PDB file of C-alpha atoms in Angstrom:
ATOM      1  CA  GLU A   1      89.001 110.153  79.485  1.00  0.00           C
ATOM      2  CA  MET A   2      90.327 106.774  81.344  1.00  0.00           C
ATOM      3  CA  GLU A   3      93.238 105.214  80.183  1.00  0.00           C
ATOM      4  CA  TRP A   4      95.317 102.168  81.510  1.00  0.00           C
ATOM      5  CA  ARG A   5      99.155 102.287  82.004  1.00  0.00           C
ATOM      6  CA  ARG A   6     101.512 100.030  83.332  1.00  0.00           C
ATOM      7  CA  CYS A   7     104.840 100.120  84.754  1.00  0.00           C
ATOM      8  CA  ASP A   8     107.562  98.539  86.769  1.00  0.00           C
ATOM      9  CA  LEU A   9     106.511  99.632  90.494  1.00  0.00           C
ATOM     10  CA  PHE A  10     110.024  98.954  91.337  1.00  0.00           C
ATOM     11  CA  SER A  11     111.431 101.610  89.145  1.00  0.00           C
ATOM     12  CA  LEU A  12     110.814 105.055  90.400  1.00  0.00           C
ATOM     13  CA  PHE A  13     111.479 106.291  86.856  1.00  0.00           C
ATOM     14  CA  GLU A  14     109.076 104.066  85.358  1.00  0.00           C
ATOM     15  CA  CYS A  15     106.326 105.006  87.756  1.00  0.00           C
ATOM     16  CA  GLU A  16     107.020 108.861  86.897  1.00  0.00           C
ATOM     17  CA  GLN A  17     106.813 108.303  83.129  1.00  0.00           C
ATOM     18  CA  ALA A  18     103.554 106.288  84.001  1.00  0.00           C
ATOM     19  CA  LEU A  19     101.882 108.902  85.584  1.00  0.00           C
ATOM     20  CA  ALA A  20     102.871 111.879  83.694  1.00  0.00           C
ATOM     21  CA  GLY A  21      99.882 113.857  82.795  1.00  0.00           C
ATOM     22  CA  VAL A  22      97.650 111.778  85.157  1.00  0.00           C
ATOM     23  CA  GLU A  23      95.344 113.745  87.634  1.00  0.00           C
ATOM     24  CA  ALA A  24      93.952 110.690  89.185  1.00  0.00           C
ATOM     25  CA  ALA A  25      95.509 107.149  89.680  1.00  0.00           C
ATOM     26  CA  PHE A  26      94.425 103.861  91.076  1.00  0.00           C
ATOM     27  CA  TYR A  27      96.683 101.995  93.317  1.00  0.00           C
ATOM     28  CA  LEU A  28      95.572  98.141  92.918  1.00  0.00           C
ATOM     29  CA  VAL A  29      98.356  96.228  94.045  1.00  0.00           C
ATOM     30  CA  HIS A  30      98.848  93.686  96.416  1.00  0.00           C
ATOM     31  CA  SER A  31     101.389  91.070  96.893  1.00  0.00           C
ATOM     32  CA  MET A  32     100.578  87.729  98.293  1.00  0.00           C
ATOM     33  CA  LEU A  33     103.405  85.910  97.657  1.00  0.00           C
ATOM     34  CA  PRO A  34     105.674  84.459 100.759  1.00  0.00           C
ATOM     35  CA  SER A  35     109.097  85.862  99.669  1.00  0.00           C
ATOM     36  CA  ALA A  36     111.150  87.250  96.736  1.00  0.00           C
ATOM     37  CA  HIS A  37     114.043  84.641  96.702  1.00  0.00           C
ATOM     38  CA  LEU A  38     116.195  86.895  94.685  1.00  0.00           C
ATOM     39  CA  THR A  39     115.993  89.678  97.189  1.00  0.00           C
ATOM     40  CA  GLN A  40     115.249  88.076 100.280  1.00  0.00           C
ATOM     41  CA  GLY A  41     112.487  90.331 100.563  1.00  0.00           C
ATOM     42  CA  THR A  42     109.257  89.776 102.081  1.00  0.00           C
ATOM     43  CA  PHE A  43     105.674  90.361 100.597  1.00  0.00           C
ATOM     44  CA  GLN A  44     105.646  93.480 102.869  1.00  0.00           C
ATOM     45  CA  ASP A  45     108.917  94.817 101.793  1.00  0.00           C
ATOM     46  CA  LEU A  46     107.913  94.282  98.291  1.00  0.00           C
ATOM     47  CA  ASP A  47     104.687  95.972  98.990  1.00  0.00           C
ATOM     48  CA  LEU A  48     106.402  98.838 100.681  1.00  0.00           C
ATOM     49  CA  ILE A  49     108.783  99.626  98.174  1.00  0.00           C
ATOM     50  CA  SER A  50     105.839  99.473  95.243  1.00  0.00           C
ATOM     51  CA  ALA A  51     104.212 102.067  97.155  1.00  0.00           C
ATOM     52  CA  ASP A  52     106.491 104.382  98.103  1.00  0.00           C
ATOM     53  CA  ASN A  53     107.876 104.590  94.346  1.00  0.00           C
ATOM     54  CA  PHE A  54     103.993 105.110  93.151  1.00  0.00           C
ATOM     55  CA  ALA A  55     103.390 107.850  95.954  1.00  0.00           C
ATOM     56  CA  ARG A  56     106.864 109.696  95.468  1.00  0.00           C
ATOM     57  CA  ALA A  57     106.280 109.421  91.718  1.00  0.00           C
ATOM     58  CA  ALA A  58     102.760 110.800  92.099  1.00  0.00           C
ATOM     59  CA  ALA A  59     103.823 113.600  94.239  1.00  0.00           C
ATOM     60  CA  ARG A  60     106.724 114.591  91.736  1.00  0.00           C
ATOM     61  CA  ILE A  61     104.358 114.517  88.692  1.00  0.00           C
ATOM     62  CA  GLY A  62     101.317 116.416  90.417  1.00  0.00           C
ATOM     63  CA  VAL A  63      98.993 113.680  90.719  1.00  0.00           C
ATOM     64  CA  ARG A  64      96.111 115.342  92.432  1.00  0.00           C
ATOM     65  CA  HIS A  65      94.348 111.967  93.934  1.00  0.00           C
ATOM     66  CA  ILE A  66      95.347 108.360  94.607  1.00  0.00           C
ATOM     67  CA  ILE A  67      92.625 105.835  95.098  1.00  0.00           C
ATOM     68  CA  TYR A  68      93.802 102.439  96.794  1.00  0.00           C
ATOM     69  CA  LEU A  69      91.926  99.386  97.121  1.00  0.00           C
ATOM     70  CA  GLY A  70      93.048  97.946 100.520  1.00  0.00           C
ATOM     71  CA  GLY A  71      91.927  95.593 102.966  1.00  0.00           C
ATOM     72  CA  MET A  72      89.860  95.954 106.071  1.00  0.00           C
ATOM     73  CA  ILE A  73      91.502  96.520 109.255  1.00  0.00           C
ATOM     74  CA  PRO A  74      89.887  95.354 112.224  1.00  0.00           C
ATOM     75  CA  ASP A  75      90.206  96.996 115.471  1.00  0.00           C
ATOM     76  CA  GLN A  76      91.920  94.230 117.257  1.00  0.00           C
ATOM     77  CA  PRO A  77      95.215  93.003 118.370  1.00  0.00           C
ATOM     78  CA  ASN A  78      97.438  90.313 116.544  1.00  0.00           C
ATOM     79  CA  LEU A  79      96.576  91.316 112.940  1.00  0.00           C
ATOM     80  CA  SER A  80      97.875  89.199 110.457  1.00  0.00           C
ATOM     81  CA  ARG A  81     100.871  90.331 108.321  1.00  0.00           C
ATOM     82  CA  HIS A  82      98.801  90.868 105.327  1.00  0.00           C
ATOM     83  CA  ILE A  83      96.587  92.978 106.898  1.00  0.00           C
ATOM     84  CA  LEU A  84      99.198  95.075 108.908  1.00  0.00           C
ATOM     85  CA  SER A  85     100.937  95.697 105.248  1.00  0.00           C
ATOM     86  CA  ARG A  86      97.837  97.066 103.720  1.00  0.00           C
ATOM     87  CA  GLY A  87      97.681  99.759 106.476  1.00  0.00           C
ATOM     88  CA  GLU A  88     101.293 100.364 105.861  1.00  0.00           C
ATOM     89  CA  VAL A  89     100.645 100.783 102.134  1.00  0.00           C
ATOM     90  CA  GLU A  90      97.749 102.973 102.808  1.00  0.00           C
ATOM     91  CA  ARG A  91      99.766 105.191 104.914  1.00  0.00           C
ATOM     92  CA  THR A  92     102.920 105.119 102.335  1.00  0.00           C
ATOM     93  CA  LEU A  93     100.524 106.186  99.644  1.00  0.00           C
ATOM     94  CA  GLY A  94      99.524 109.444 101.613  1.00  0.00           C
ATOM     95  CA  ALA A  95     103.030 110.012 103.005  1.00  0.00           C
ATOM     96  CA  TYR A  96     103.948 112.381 100.246  1.00  0.00           C
ATOM     97  CA  GLY A  97     100.911 114.873 100.060  1.00  0.00           C
ATOM     98  CA  VAL A  98      98.800 113.393  97.366  1.00  0.00           C
ATOM     99  CA  PRO A  99      95.424 112.941  98.769  1.00  0.00           C
ATOM    100  CA  VAL A 100      94.388 109.344  99.003  1.00  0.00           C
ATOM    101  CA  THR A 101      91.021 107.574  99.181  1.00  0.00           C
ATOM    102  CA  THR A 102      90.991 104.315 100.455  1.00  0.00           C
ATOM    103  CA  LEU A 103      88.586 101.512 100.037  1.00  0.00           C
ATOM    104  CA  ARG A 104      89.016  98.864 102.373  1.00  0.00           C
ATOM    105  CA  ALA A 105      87.498  95.474 101.321  1.00  0.00           C
ATOM    106  CA  GLY A 106      87.561  92.148 103.077  1.00  0.00           C
ATOM    107  CA  ILE A 107      87.270  89.964 100.184  1.00  0.00           C
ATOM    108  CA  ILE A 108      86.013  90.778  96.696  1.00  0.00           C
ATOM    109  CA  ILE A 109      83.888  88.299  95.071  1.00  0.00           C
ATOM    110  CA  GLY A 110      83.071  88.137  91.219  1.00  0.00           C
ATOM    111  CA  LEU A 111      83.327  85.801  88.331  1.00  0.00           C
ATOM    112  CA  ARG A 112      86.464  87.477  87.208  1.00  0.00           C
ATOM    113  CA  GLY A 113      87.929  88.198  90.416  1.00  0.00           C
ATOM    114  CA  SER A 114      90.841  86.459  91.690  1.00  0.00           C
ATOM    115  CA  SER A 115      89.084  85.314  95.042  1.00  0.00           C
ATOM    116  CA  TYR A 116      86.361  83.921  93.439  1.00  0.00           C
ATOM    117  CA  GLY A 117      88.525  81.787  90.880  1.00  0.00           C
ATOM    118  CA  MET A 118      90.969  80.591  93.705  1.00  0.00           C
ATOM    119  CA  PHE A 119      87.782  79.487  95.590  1.00  0.00           C
ATOM    120  CA  ARG A 120      86.271  77.695  92.858  1.00  0.00           C
ATOM    121  CA  SER A 121      89.539  76.091  92.113  1.00  0.00           C
ATOM    122  CA  VAL A 122      90.107  74.579  95.280  1.00  0.00           C
ATOM    123  CA  LEU A 123      86.137  73.252  95.573  1.00  0.00           C
ATOM    124  CA  GLU A 124      86.258  71.590  92.214  1.00  0.00           C
ATOM    125  CA  ARG A 125      89.682  70.006  92.746  1.00  0.00           C
ATOM    126  CA  VAL A 126      89.413  69.089  96.571  1.00  0.00           C
ATOM    127  CA  PRO A 127      86.612  66.379  97.640  1.00  0.00           C
ATOM    128  CA  LEU A 128      87.306  67.303 101.185  1.00  0.00           C
ATOM    129  CA  ILE A 129      88.858  70.499 102.606  1.00  0.00           C
ATOM    130  CA  ILE A 130      90.477  70.824 106.128  1.00  0.00           C
ATOM    131  CA  CYS A 131      90.136  74.298 106.947  1.00  0.00           C
ATOM    132  CA  PRO A 132      92.744  75.935 109.010  1.00  0.00           C
ATOM    133  CA  ARG A 133      92.645  78.039 112.083  1.00  0.00           C
ATOM    134  CA  TRP A 134      92.064  81.429 109.988  1.00  0.00           C
ATOM    135  CA  SER A 135      88.840  80.213 108.245  1.00  0.00           C
ATOM    136  CA  ALA A 136      86.992  80.930 111.355  1.00  0.00           C
ATOM    137  CA  SER A 137      87.990  84.736 110.691  1.00  0.00           C
ATOM    138  CA  LEU A 138      84.932  86.925 109.912  1.00  0.00           C
ATOM    139  CA  ILE A 139      84.808  88.694 106.540  1.00  0.00           C
ATOM    140  CA  GLN A 140      82.273  90.870 104.764  1.00  0.00           C
ATOM    141  CA  PRO A 141      82.558  89.836 101.159  1.00  0.00           C
ATOM    142  CA  VAL A 142      81.612  92.565  98.469  1.00  0.00           C
ATOM    143  CA  ALA A 143      80.471  92.051  94.823  1.00  0.00           C
ATOM    144  CA  LEU A 144      83.374  92.909  92.397  1.00  0.00           C
ATOM    145  CA  ALA A 145      80.681  94.919  90.501  1.00  0.00           C
ATOM    146  CA  ASP A 146      79.951  97.151  93.573  1.00  0.00           C
ATOM    147  CA  ALA A 147      83.415  97.491  94.270  1.00  0.00           C
ATOM    148  CA  ILE A 148      84.163  98.732  90.757  1.00  0.00           C
ATOM    149  CA  HIS A 149      81.029 101.164  91.054  1.00  0.00           C
ATOM    150  CA  MET A 150      82.654 102.516  94.114  1.00  0.00           C
ATOM    151  CA  LEU A 151      86.048 102.832  92.642  1.00  0.00           C
ATOM    152  CA  ARG A 152      84.537 104.929  89.604  1.00  0.00           C
ATOM    153  CA  TYR A 153      82.435 106.877  92.006  1.00  0.00           C
ATOM    154  CA  CYS A 154      85.870 107.839  94.025  1.00  0.00           C
ATOM    155  CA  LEU A 155      87.339 108.935  90.709  1.00  0.00           C
ATOM    156  CA  GLU A 156      84.578 111.165  89.735  1.00  0.00           C
ATOM    157  CA  HIS A 157      84.190 112.592  93.295  1.00  0.00           C
ATOM    158  CA  PRO A 158      87.765 113.451  94.709  1.00  0.00           C
ATOM    159  CA  PRO A 159      87.888 114.347  98.160  1.00  0.00           C
ATOM    160  CA  GLY A 160      89.490 117.548  99.760  1.00  0.00           C
ATOM    161  CA  GLY A 161      91.905 115.326 101.548  1.00  0.00           C
ATOM    162  CA  SER A 162      92.655 111.805 102.362  1.00  0.00           C
ATOM    163  CA  ARG A 163      89.636 109.341 103.268  1.00  0.00           C
ATOM    164  CA  SER A 164      89.364 105.622 103.969  1.00  0.00           C
ATOM    165  CA  HIS A 165      85.969 103.971 103.775  1.00  0.00           C
ATOM    166  CA  ASP A 166      85.203 100.156 104.702  1.00  0.00           C
ATOM    167  CA  ILE A 167      83.236  98.446 101.923  1.00  0.00           C
ATOM    168  CA  GLY A 168      81.514  95.246 102.017  1.00  0.00           C
ATOM    169  CA  SER A 169      77.951  93.634 102.369  1.00  0.00           C
ATOM    170  CA  GLY A 170      75.714  93.579 105.571  1.00  0.00           C
ATOM    171  CA  ASP A 171      76.597  89.588 105.658  1.00  0.00           C
ATOM    172  CA  ILE A 172      79.359  89.384 107.885  1.00  0.00           C
ATOM    173  CA  MET A 173      80.541  85.366 107.803  1.00  0.00           C
ATOM    174  CA  THR A 174      83.693  83.231 108.159  1.00  0.00           C
ATOM    175  CA  TYR A 175      85.624  82.133 105.140  1.00  0.00           C
ATOM    176  CA  ARG A 176      84.343  78.412 106.041  1.00  0.00           C
ATOM    177  CA  GLU A 177      80.585  79.504 105.621  1.00  0.00           C
ATOM    178  CA  LEU A 178      81.841  81.249 102.343  1.00  0.00           C
ATOM    179  CA  LEU A 179      83.421  78.083 100.967  1.00  0.00           C
ATOM    180  CA  GLU A 180      79.982  76.054 102.048  1.00  0.00           C
TER     181      GLU A 180
END
């Protein structure tokens, strides 16, 4: 039986309450905000705190499997802060002994997905788009329905240990090509 629960990830106590009685948990958290002005923390700081609280709570409560939807991490130097943060979150989730299955996606495209909504909003409102340098970065989009199918598969087939899998289509393109 699947049940949706939510909590304040900045509270270890709330994480423990939300994970009570849970065998497997999805971690679908990505901060994209530049900073938190109240705390002066960067998105990387806030992602790390959230992941650490979740992982510690999962270990204390006895969760047997964490499934994390992260980002693809290219094997190249000079990765963006966002990509580096996704890797740090993945390592943090596995730091307390609970096996973690990570699905690493470049960009997920679907009618109800945040990426699709963002692209659609920009394209409908702006007649001319000046593409920044990062728009030449290569991506492998994956359909939202396929990502959901793979998340469910991971839930139904827990591994013996931690694993990571890159997910994406065979179509490799730039952000600019995706916008076009």
